[in-house]
Coordinates of C-alpha atoms in Angstrom, one line a residue:
X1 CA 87.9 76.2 99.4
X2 CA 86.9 76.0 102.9
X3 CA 89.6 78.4 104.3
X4 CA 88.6 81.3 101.6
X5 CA 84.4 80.7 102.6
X6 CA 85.8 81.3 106.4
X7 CA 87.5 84.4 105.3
X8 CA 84.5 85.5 103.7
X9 CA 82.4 84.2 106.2
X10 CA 84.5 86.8 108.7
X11 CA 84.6 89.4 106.7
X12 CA 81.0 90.1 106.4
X13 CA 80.3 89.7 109.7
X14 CA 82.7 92.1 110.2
X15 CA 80.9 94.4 107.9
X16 CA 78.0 93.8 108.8
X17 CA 78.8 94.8 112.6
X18 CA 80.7 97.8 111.7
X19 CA 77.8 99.1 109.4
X20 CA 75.0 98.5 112.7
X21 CA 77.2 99.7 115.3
X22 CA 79.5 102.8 113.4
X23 CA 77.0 104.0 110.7
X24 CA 73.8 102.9 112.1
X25 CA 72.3 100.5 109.7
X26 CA 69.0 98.1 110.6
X27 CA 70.5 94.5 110.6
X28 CA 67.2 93.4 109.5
X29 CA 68.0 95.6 106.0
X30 CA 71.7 94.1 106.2
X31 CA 71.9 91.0 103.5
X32 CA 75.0 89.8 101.2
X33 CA 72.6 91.5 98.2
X34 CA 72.2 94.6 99.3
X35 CA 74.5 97.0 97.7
X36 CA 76.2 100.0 99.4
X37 CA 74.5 102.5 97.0
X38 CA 71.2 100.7 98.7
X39 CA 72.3 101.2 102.1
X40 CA 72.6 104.8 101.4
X41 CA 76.2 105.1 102.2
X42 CA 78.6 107.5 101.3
X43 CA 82.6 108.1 101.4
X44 CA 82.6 109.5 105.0
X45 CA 80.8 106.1 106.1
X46 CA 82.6 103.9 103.6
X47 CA 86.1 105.2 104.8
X48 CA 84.4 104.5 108.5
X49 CA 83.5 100.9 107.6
X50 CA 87.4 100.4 106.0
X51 CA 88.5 101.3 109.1
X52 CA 86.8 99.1 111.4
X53 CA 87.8 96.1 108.9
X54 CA 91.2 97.3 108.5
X55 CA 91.8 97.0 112.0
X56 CA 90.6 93.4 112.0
X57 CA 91.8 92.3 108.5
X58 CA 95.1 92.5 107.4
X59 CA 96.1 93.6 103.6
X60 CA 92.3 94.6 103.5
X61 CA 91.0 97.0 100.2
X62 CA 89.1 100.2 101.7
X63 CA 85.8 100.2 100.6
X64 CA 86.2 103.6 98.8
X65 CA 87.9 101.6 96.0
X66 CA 84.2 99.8 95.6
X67 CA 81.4 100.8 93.2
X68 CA 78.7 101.8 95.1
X69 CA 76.6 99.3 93.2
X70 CA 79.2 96.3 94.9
X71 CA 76.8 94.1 97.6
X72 CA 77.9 93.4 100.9
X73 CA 78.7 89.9 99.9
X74 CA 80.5 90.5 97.2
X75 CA 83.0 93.2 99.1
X76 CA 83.4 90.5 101.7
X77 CA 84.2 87.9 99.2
X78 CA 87.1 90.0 97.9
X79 CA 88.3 91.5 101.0
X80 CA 88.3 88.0 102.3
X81 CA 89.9 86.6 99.6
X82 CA 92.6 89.3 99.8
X83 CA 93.2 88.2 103.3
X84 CA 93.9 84.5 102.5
X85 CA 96.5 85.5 99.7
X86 CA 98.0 88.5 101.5
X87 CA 97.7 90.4 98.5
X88 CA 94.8 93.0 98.1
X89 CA 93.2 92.7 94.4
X90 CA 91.8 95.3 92.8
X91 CA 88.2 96.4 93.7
X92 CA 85.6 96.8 90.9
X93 CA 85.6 100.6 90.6
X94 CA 83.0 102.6 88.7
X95 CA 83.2 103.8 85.5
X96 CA 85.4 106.8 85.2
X97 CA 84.2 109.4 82.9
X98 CA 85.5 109.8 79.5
X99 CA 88.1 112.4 79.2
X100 CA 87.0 115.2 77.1
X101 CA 89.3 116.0 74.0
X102 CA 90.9 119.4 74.4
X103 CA 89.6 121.8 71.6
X104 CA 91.7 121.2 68.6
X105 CA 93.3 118.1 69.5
X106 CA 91.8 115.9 66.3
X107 CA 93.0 112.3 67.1

């Protein structure tokens, strides 16, 4: 669908400039690949990024509801694609922890 690759298209390059000019990343080390754990990023400069894309992209995910091992271009594919349909799907999260059984609870 051409419509959804310009959405994509948008949204990385909005990522891409937010991550140069608010968190200071090397375009040159910037590529659809790279992943946010790669980048070294963290929540402060993951909230940071959602909020330069939120301002631009409407019905956006943040990026704190990414695994840190999402690339670029995947992020931007989904965000995108969130755009075109208006409705934000869910992010791939990382694994949560198991809960640990309380002591004598023998499910």
């Amino acid at each position: 669908m051409p419509h959804s690759q310009d959405g994509h298209d948008r949204v990385y390059a909005l990522l891409v400039q937010a991550l140069v000019e608010r968190i200071g990343c090397v375009p040159q080390e910037l590529g659809p690949g790279r992943t946010f754990a790669e980048l070294g990023l963290d929540s402060v400069s993951m909230l940071e990024v959602s909020l330069v894309l939120a301002e631009h992209v409407p019905d956006t995910v943040t990026l704190e509801d990414f695994a840190m091992s999402t690339s670029l271009g995947e992020a931007a594919r989904i965000i995108g694609a969130a755009s075109h349909t208006g409705t934000a799907p869910s992010a791939p999260s990382a694994p949560s922890a198991p809960v640990p059984e309380e002591a004598g609870d023998s499910r």
